[in-house]
PDB file of C-alpha atoms in Angstrom:
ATOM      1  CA  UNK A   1       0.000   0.000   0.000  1.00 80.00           C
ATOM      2  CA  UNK A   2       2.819   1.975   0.307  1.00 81.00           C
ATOM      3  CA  UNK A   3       4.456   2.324  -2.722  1.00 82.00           C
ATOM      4  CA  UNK A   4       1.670   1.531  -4.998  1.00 81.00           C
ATOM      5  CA  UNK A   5      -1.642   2.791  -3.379  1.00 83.00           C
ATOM      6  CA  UNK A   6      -3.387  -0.301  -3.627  1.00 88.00           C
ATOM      7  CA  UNK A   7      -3.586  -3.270  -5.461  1.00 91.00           C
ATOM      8  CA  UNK A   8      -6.183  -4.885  -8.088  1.00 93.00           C
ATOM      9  CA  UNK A   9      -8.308  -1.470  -8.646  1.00 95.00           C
ATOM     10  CA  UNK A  10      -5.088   0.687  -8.871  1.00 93.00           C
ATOM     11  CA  UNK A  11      -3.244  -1.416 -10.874  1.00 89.00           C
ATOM     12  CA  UNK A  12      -5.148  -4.106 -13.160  1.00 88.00           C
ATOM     13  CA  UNK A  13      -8.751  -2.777 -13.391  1.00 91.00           C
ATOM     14  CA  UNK A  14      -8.678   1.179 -12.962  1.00 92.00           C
ATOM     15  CA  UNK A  15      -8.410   1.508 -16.969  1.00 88.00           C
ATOM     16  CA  UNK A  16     -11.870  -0.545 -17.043  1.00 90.00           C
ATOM     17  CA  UNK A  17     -13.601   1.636 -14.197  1.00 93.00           C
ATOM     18  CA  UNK A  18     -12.371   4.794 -16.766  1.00 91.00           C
ATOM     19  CA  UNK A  19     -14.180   3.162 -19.565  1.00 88.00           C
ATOM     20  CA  UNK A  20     -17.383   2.783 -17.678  1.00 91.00           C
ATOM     21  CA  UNK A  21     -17.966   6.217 -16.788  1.00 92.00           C
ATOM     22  CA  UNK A  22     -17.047   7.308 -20.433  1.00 88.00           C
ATOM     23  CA  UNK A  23     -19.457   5.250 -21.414  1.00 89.00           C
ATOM     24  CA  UNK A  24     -22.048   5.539 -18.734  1.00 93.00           C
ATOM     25  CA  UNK A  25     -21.250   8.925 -17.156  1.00 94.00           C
ATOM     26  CA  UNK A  26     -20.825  10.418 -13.798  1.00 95.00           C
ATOM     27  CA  UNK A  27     -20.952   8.426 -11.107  1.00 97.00           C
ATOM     28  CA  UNK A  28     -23.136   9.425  -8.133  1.00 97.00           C
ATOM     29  CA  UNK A  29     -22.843   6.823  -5.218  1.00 97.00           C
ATOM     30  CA  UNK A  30     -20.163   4.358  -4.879  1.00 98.00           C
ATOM     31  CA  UNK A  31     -20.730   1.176  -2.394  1.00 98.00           C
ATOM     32  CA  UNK A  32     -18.040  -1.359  -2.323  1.00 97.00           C
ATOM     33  CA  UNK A  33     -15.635  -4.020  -0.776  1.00 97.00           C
ATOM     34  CA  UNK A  34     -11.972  -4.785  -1.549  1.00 96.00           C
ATOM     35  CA  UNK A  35      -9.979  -6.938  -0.034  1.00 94.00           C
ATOM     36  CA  UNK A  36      -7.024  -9.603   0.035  1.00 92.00           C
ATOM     37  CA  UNK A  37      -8.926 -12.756  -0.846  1.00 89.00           C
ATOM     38  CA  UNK A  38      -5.742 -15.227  -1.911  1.00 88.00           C
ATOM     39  CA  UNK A  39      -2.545 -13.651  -1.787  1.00 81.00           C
ATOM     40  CA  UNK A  40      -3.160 -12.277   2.311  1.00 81.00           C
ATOM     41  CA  UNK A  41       0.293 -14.079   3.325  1.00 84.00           C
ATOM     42  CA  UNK A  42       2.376 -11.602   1.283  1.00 81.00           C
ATOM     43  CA  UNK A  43       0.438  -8.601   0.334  1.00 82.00           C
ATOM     44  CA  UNK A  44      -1.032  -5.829   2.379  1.00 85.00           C
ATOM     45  CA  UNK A  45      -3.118  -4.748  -0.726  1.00 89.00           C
ATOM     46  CA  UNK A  46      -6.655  -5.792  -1.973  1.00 93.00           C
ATOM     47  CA  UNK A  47      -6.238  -8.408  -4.858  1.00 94.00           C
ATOM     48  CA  UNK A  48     -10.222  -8.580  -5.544  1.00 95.00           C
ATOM     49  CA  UNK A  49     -12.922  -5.879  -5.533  1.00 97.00           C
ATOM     50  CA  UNK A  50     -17.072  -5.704  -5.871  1.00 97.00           C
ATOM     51  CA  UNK A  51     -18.093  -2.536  -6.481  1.00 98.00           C
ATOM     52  CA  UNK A  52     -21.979  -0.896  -6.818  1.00 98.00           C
ATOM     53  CA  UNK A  53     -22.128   2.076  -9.052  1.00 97.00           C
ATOM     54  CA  UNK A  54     -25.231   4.535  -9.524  1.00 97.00           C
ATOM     55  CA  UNK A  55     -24.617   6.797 -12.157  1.00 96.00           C
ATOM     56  CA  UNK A  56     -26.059  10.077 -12.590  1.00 97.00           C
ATOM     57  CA  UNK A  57     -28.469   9.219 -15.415  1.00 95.00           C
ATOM     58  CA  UNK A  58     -30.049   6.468 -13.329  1.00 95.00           C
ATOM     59  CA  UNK A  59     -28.024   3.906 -14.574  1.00 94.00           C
ATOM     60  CA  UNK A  60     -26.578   1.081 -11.830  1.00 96.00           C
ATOM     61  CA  UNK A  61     -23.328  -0.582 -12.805  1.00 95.00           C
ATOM     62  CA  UNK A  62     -21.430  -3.784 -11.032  1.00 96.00           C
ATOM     63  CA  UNK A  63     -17.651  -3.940 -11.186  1.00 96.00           C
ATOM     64  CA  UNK A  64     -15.776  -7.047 -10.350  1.00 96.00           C
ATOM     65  CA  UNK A  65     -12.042  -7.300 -10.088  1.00 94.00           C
ATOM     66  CA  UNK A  66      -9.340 -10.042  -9.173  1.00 93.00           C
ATOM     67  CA  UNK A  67      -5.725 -10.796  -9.447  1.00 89.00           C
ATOM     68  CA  UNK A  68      -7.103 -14.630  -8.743  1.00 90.00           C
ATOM     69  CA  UNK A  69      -7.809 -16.287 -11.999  1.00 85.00           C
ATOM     70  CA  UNK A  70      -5.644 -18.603 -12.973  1.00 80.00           C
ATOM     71  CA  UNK A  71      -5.618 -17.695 -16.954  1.00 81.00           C
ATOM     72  CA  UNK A  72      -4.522 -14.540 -18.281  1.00 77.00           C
ATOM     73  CA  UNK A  73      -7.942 -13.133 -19.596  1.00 77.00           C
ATOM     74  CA  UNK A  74      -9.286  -9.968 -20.879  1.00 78.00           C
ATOM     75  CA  UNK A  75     -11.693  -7.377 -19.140  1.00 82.00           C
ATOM     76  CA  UNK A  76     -15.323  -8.339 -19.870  1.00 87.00           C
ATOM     77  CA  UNK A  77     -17.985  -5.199 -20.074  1.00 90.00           C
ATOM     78  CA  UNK A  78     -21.335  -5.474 -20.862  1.00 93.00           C
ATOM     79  CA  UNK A  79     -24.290  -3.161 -21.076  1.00 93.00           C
ATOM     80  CA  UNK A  80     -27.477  -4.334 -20.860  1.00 94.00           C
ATOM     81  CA  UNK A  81     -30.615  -2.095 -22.158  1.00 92.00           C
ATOM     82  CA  UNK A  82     -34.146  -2.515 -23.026  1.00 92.00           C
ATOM     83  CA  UNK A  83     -33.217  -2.996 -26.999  1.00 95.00           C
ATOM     84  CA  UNK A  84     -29.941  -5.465 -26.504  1.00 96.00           C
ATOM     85  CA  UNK A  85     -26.786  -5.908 -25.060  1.00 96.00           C
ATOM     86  CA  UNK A  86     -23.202  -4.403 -26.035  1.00 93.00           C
ATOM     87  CA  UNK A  87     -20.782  -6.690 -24.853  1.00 93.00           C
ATOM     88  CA  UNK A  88     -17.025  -5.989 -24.858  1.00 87.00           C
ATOM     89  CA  UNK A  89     -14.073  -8.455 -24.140  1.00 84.00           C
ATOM     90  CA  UNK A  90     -10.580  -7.364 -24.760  1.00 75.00           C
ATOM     91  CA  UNK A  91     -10.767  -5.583 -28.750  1.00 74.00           C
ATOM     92  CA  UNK A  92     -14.150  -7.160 -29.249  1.00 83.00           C
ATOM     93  CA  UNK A  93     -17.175  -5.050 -29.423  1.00 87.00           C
ATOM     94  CA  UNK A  94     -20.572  -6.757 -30.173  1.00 92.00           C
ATOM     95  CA  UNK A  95     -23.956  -5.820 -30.027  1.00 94.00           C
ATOM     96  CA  UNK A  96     -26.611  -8.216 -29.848  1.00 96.00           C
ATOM     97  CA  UNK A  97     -30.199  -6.890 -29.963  1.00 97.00           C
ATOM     98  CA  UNK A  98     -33.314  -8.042 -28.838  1.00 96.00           C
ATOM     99  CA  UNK A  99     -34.684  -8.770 -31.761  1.00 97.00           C
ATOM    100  CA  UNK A 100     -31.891 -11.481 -32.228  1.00 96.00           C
ATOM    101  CA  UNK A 101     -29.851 -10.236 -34.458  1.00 97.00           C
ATOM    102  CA  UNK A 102     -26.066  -9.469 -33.403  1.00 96.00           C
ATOM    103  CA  UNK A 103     -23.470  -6.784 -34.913  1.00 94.00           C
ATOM    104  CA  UNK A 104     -19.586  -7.456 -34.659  1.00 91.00           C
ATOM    105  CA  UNK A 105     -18.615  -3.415 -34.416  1.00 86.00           C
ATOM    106  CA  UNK A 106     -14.944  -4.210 -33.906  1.00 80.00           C
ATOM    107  CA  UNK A 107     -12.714  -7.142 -32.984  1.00 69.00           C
ATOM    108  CA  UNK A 108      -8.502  -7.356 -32.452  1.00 62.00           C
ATOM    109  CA  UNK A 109      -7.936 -10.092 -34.855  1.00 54.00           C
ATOM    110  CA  UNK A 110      -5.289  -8.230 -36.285  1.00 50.00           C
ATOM    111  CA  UNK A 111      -4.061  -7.363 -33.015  1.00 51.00           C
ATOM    112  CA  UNK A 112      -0.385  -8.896 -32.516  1.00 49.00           C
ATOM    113  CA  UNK A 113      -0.031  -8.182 -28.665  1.00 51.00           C
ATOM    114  CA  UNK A 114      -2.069  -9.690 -26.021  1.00 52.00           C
ATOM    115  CA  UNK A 115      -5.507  -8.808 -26.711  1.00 52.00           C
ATOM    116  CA  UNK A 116      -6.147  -8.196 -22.757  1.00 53.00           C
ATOM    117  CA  UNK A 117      -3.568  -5.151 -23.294  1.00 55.00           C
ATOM    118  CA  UNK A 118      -5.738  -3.185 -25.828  1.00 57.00           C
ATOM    119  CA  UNK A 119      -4.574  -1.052 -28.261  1.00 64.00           C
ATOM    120  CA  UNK A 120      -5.057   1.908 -27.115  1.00 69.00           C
ATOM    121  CA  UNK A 121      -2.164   2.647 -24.509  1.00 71.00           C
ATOM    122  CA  UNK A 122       0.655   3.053 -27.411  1.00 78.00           C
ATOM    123  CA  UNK A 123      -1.805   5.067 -29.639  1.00 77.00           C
ATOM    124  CA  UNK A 124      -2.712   7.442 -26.399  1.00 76.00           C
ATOM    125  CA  UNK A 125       0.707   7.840 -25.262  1.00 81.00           C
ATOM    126  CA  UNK A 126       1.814   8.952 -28.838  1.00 83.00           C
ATOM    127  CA  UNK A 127      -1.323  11.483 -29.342  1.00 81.00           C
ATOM    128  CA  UNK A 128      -0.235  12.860 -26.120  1.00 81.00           C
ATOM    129  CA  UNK A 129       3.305  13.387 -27.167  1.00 85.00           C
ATOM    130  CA  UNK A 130       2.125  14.490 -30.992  1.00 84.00           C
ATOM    131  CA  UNK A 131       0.425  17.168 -29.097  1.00 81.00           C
ATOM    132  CA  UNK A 132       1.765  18.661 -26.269  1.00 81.00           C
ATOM    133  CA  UNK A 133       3.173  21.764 -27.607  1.00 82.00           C
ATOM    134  CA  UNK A 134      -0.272  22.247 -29.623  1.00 81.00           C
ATOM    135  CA  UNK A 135      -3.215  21.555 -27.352  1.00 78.00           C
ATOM    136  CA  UNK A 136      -4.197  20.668 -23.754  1.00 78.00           C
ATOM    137  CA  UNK A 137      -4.492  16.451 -23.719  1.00 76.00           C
ATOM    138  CA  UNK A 138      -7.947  15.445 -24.476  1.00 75.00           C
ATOM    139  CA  UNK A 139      -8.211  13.665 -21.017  1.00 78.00           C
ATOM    140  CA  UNK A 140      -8.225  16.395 -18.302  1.00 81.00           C
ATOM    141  CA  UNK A 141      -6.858  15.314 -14.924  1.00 84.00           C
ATOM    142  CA  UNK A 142     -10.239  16.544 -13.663  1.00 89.00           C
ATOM    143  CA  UNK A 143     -11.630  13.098 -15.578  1.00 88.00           C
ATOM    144  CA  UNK A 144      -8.703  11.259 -14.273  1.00 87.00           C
ATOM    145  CA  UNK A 145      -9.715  11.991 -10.918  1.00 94.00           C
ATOM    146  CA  UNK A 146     -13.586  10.985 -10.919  1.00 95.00           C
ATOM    147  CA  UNK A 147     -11.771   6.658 -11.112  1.00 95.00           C
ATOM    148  CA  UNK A 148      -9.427   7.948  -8.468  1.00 94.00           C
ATOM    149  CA  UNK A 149     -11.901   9.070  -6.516  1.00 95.00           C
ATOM    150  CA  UNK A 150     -13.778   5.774  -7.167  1.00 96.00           C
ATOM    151  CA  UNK A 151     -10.823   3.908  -5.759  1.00 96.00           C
ATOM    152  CA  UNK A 152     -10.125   5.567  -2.771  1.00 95.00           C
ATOM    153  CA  UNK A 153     -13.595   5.397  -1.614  1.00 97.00           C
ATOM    154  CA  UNK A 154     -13.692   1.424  -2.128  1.00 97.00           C
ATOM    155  CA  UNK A 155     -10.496   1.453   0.109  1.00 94.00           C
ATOM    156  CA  UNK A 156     -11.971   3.899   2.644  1.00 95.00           C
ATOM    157  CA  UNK A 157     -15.247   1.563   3.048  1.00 97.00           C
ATOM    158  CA  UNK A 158     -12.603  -1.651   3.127  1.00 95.00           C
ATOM    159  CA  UNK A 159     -10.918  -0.116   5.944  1.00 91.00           C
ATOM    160  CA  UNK A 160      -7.602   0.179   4.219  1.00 88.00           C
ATOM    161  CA  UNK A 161      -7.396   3.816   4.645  1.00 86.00           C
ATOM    162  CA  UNK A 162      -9.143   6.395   6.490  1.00 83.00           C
TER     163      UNK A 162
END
């Protein structure tokens, strides 16, 4: 806790708790648990976490992270609504309605790194150096704080800081 803040949500989910509220937008209430379910012999850090989020618009999300699964396996999102489902795993993007029919929007078959990894890091990383002599960064730190915020909250109800 130390030198890294925390554990699972810091460090192996916080990208996915970003892309939630970008796609379902602010988040309102936060109720949640973390804590060392596995690894509590060598690390003072939460390596799962079940989080309850109520958006702004009405919206409720659950979030679900762990360091514990014994293949290396990409994030899983899905949004359910009254006319389908958009699910997203690693690259993939599909959108299966209710009327049965299903839409592939995207998907990282020509992806040569680990699909879990995305593609976006190295293409954000080189936008932000393209332009930081020519505009602010498209991602404020104000909307890098909202999943910080997030975080610290989780550990504040899990008792691993005040």
């Amino acid at each position: 806790m130390a030198t890294e803040g925390g554990g699972v949500l810091i460090n192996q989910s916080i990208h996915t708790l970003d892309l939630m509220q970008w796609l379902m937008g602010d988040v309102i209430s936060v109720k949640g648990h973390a804590f060392t379910d596995r690894n509590e012999d060598y690390l003072d850090v939460e390596d799962t976490a079940c989080i309850n989020l109520s958006f702004a618009n009405g919206i409720t999300g659950l979030f679900y992270a762990t360091v514990n699964y014994c293949e290396n396996s990409s994030i899983s999102l899905e949004i359910t609504g009254t006319k389908g489902t958009a699910s997203l795993s690693g690259s993939n993007l599909e959108v299966a309605y209710s009327d049965g029919t299903t839409e592939k929007i995207c998907d990282d078959s020509v992806n040569r790194i680990k699909s879990y990894w995305g593609t976006s890091h190295p293409a954000i990383i080189a936008d932000f150096y393209d332009n930081i002599n020519e505009k602010p960064f498209w991602i404020s730190p104000r909307e890098a704080m909202k999943t910080l915020r997030i975080i610290k909250e989780v550990q504040r109800q899990s008792g691993y800081i005040e």
